[in-house]
Short mmCIF file of C-alpha atoms in Angstrom, two decimals:
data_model
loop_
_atom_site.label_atom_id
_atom_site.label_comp_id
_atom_site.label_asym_id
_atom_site.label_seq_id
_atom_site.Cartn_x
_atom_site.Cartn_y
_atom_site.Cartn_z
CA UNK E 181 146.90 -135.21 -33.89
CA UNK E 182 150.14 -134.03 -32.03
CA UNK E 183 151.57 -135.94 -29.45
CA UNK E 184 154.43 -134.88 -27.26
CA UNK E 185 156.30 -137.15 -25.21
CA UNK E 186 155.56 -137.70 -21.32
CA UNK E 187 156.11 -134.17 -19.45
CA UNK E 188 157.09 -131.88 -22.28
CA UNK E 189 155.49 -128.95 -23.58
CA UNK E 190 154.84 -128.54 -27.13
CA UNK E 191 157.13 -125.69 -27.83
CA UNK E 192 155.65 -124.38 -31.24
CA UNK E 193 152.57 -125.42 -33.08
CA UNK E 194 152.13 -123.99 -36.65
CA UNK E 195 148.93 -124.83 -38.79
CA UNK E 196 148.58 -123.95 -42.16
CA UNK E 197 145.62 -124.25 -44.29
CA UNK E 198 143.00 -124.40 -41.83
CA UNK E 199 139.25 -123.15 -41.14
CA UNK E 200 136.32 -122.27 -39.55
CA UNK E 201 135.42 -126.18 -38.43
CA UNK E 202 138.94 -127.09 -37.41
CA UNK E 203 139.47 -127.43 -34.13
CA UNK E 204 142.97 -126.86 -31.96
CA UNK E 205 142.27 -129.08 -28.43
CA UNK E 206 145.19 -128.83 -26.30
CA UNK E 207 145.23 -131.76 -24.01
CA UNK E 208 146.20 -132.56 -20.65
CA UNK E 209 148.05 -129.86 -17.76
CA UNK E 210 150.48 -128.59 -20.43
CA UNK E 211 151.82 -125.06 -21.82
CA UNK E 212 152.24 -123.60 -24.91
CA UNK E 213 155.07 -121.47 -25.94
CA UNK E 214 153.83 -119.94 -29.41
CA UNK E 215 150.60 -120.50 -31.77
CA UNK E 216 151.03 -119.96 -35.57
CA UNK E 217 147.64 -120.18 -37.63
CA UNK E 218 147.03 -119.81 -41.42
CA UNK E 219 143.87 -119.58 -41.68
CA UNK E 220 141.34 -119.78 -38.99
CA UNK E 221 139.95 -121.81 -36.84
CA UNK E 222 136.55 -123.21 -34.15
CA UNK E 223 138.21 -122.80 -31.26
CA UNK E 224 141.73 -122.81 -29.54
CA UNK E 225 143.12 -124.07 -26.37
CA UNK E 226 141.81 -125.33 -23.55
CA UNK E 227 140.87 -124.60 -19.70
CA UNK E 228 144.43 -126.62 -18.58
CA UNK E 229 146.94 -125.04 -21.20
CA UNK E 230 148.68 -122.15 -20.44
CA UNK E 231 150.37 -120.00 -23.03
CA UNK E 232 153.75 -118.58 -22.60
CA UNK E 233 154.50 -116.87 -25.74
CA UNK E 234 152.77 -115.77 -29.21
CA UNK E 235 149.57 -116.55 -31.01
CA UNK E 236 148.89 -115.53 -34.13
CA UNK E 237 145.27 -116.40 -36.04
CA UNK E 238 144.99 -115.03 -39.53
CA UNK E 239 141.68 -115.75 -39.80
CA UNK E 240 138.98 -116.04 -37.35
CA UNK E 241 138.72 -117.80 -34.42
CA UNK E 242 135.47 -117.51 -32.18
CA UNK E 243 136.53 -119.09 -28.89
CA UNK E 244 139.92 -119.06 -27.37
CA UNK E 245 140.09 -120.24 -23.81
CA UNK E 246 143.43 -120.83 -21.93
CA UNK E 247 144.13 -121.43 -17.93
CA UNK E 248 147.09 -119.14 -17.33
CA UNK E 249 148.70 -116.75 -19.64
CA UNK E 250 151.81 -115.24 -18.97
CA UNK E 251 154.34 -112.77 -21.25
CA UNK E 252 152.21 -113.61 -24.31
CA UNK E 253 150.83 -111.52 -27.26
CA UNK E 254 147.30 -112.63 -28.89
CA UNK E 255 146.52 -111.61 -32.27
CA UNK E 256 143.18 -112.17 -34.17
CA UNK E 257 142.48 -111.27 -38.13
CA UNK E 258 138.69 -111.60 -38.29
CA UNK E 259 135.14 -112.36 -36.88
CA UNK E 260 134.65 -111.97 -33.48
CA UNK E 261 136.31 -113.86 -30.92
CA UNK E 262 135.98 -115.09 -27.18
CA UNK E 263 138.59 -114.89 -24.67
CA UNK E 264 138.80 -116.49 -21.38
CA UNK E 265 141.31 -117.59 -18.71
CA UNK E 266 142.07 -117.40 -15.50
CA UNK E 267 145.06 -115.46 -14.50
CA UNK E 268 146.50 -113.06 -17.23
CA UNK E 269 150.07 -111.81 -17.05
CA UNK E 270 151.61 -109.28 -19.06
CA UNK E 271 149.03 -110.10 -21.87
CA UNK E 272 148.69 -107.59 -25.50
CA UNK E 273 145.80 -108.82 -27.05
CA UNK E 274 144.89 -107.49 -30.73
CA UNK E 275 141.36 -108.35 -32.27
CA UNK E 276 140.91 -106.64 -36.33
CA UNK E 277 137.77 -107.35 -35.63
CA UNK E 278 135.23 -106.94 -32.82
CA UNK E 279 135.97 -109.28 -29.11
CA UNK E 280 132.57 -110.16 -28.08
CA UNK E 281 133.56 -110.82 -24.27
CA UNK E 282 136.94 -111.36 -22.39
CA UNK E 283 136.49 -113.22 -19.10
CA UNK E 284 139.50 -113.69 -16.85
CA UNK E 285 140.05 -114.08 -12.96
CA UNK E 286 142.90 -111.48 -12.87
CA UNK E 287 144.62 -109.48 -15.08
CA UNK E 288 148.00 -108.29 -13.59
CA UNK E 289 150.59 -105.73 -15.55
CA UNK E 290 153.72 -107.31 -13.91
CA UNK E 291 156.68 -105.45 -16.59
CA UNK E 292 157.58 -102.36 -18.33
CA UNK E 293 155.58 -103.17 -21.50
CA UNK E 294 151.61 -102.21 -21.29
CA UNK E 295 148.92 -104.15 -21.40
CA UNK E 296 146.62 -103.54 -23.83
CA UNK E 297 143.16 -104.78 -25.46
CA UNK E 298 143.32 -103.23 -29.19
CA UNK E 299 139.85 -103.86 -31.20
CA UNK E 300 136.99 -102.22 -33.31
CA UNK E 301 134.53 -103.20 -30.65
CA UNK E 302 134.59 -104.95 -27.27
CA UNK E 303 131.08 -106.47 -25.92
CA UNK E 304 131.72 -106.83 -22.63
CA UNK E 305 135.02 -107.59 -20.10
CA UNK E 306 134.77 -109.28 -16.72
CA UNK E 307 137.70 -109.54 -14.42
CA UNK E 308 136.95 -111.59 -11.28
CA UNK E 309 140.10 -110.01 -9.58
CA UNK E 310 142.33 -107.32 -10.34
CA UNK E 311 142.48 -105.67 -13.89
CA UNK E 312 145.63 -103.54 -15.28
CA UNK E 313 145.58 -102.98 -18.75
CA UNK E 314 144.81 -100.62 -21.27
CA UNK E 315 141.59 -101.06 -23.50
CA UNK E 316 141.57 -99.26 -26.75
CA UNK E 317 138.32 -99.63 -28.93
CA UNK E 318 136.16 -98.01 -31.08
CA UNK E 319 133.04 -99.03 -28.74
CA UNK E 320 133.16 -100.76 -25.87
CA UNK E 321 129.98 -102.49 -23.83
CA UNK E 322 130.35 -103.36 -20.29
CA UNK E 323 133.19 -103.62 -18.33
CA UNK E 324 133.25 -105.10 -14.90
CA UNK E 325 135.91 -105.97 -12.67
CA UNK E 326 135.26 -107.21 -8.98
CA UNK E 327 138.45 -106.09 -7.89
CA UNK E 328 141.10 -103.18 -8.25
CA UNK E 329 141.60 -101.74 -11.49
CA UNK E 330 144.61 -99.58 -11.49
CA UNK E 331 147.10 -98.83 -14.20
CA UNK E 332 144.57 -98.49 -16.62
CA UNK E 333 143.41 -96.59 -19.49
CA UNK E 334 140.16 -97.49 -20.78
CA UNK E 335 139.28 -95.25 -24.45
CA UNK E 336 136.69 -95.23 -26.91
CA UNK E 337 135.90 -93.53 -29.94
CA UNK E 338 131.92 -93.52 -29.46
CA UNK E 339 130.88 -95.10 -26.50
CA UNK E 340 131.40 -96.98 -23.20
CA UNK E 341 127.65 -98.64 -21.85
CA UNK E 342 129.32 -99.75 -18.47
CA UNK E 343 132.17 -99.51 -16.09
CA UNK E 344 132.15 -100.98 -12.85
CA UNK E 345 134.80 -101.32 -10.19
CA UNK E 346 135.81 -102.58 -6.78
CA UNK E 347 138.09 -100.02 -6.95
CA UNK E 348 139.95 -97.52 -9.05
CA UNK E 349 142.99 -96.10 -9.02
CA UNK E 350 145.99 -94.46 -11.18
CA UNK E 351 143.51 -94.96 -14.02
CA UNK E 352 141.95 -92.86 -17.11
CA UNK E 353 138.75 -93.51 -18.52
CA UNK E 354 137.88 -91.55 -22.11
CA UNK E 355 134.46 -91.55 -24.13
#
């Protein structure tokens, strides 16, 4: 148990020697600058964190769930993981193995640096809103986005079962 004194943010958290039944519950309306992980984990985060900075999971960790996420990178070593939150900004999120579903309200490219989805395999992606990043994977399932998805580049080695869009604009799709 971490505690941080009333109204800061815990500005680093690094576990070491963890695994698949520990657990990493942010609570409270809090952010998170960066995420260090030896090992793996059940889950990380929590519908009221937001991340800021860095994650890094050696291991695997099967459901990671923050409420905003904003200039951060997201990096996964193996099984197949979960994302969700609600707005994304300026997001690179690296899987070595496959992401079985992303599910975000928005996903906005606000800077120079792209945004990208790197993985073997992506099951499925739903953006409520706006999407504007690249997806690179070897196959990728459905991908739905209510809104606009511009800025985009979605590629796949073998296969893409699904793409639908509000809209779509400035954007490459490649099977």
């Amino acid at each position: 148990v971490f505690r941080a004194a009333e109204g800061a943010n815990p500005g680093r958290i690094v576990l070491d020697g963890t695994t698949g039944a520990t657990t990493l519950a942010i609570k409270g309306d809090t952010s998170v600058a960066d995420i260090v992980v030896n090992g793996s984990l059940k889950s990380l985060g929590s519908k009221t964190t937001d991340l800021t900075g860095h994650v890094t999971v050696t291991g695997a960790v099967p459901k990671v769930t923050f409420d905003d996420v904003n200039g951060a990178t997201l990096d996964v070593g193996s099984g197949s993981v979960a994302f969700a939150a609600d707005q994304v900004q300026d997001l690179s999120l690296t899987s070595a193995a496959a992401i079985k579903s992303v599910k975000v309200g928005q996903w906005l490219d606000t800077d120079a640096t792209p945004d990208t989805i790197t993985t073997p395999t992506l099951s499925s992606l739903a953006a409520k809103g706006a999407f504007q990043a690249r997806i690179t994977a070897g196959t990728i399932g459905k991908v739905t986005v209510g809104g606009a998805m511009s800025g985009s580049d979605v590629r796949a080695e073998q296969s893409i079962a699904g793409l639908t869009a509000g809209s779509i604009s400035d954007s490459s799709v490649f099977a």
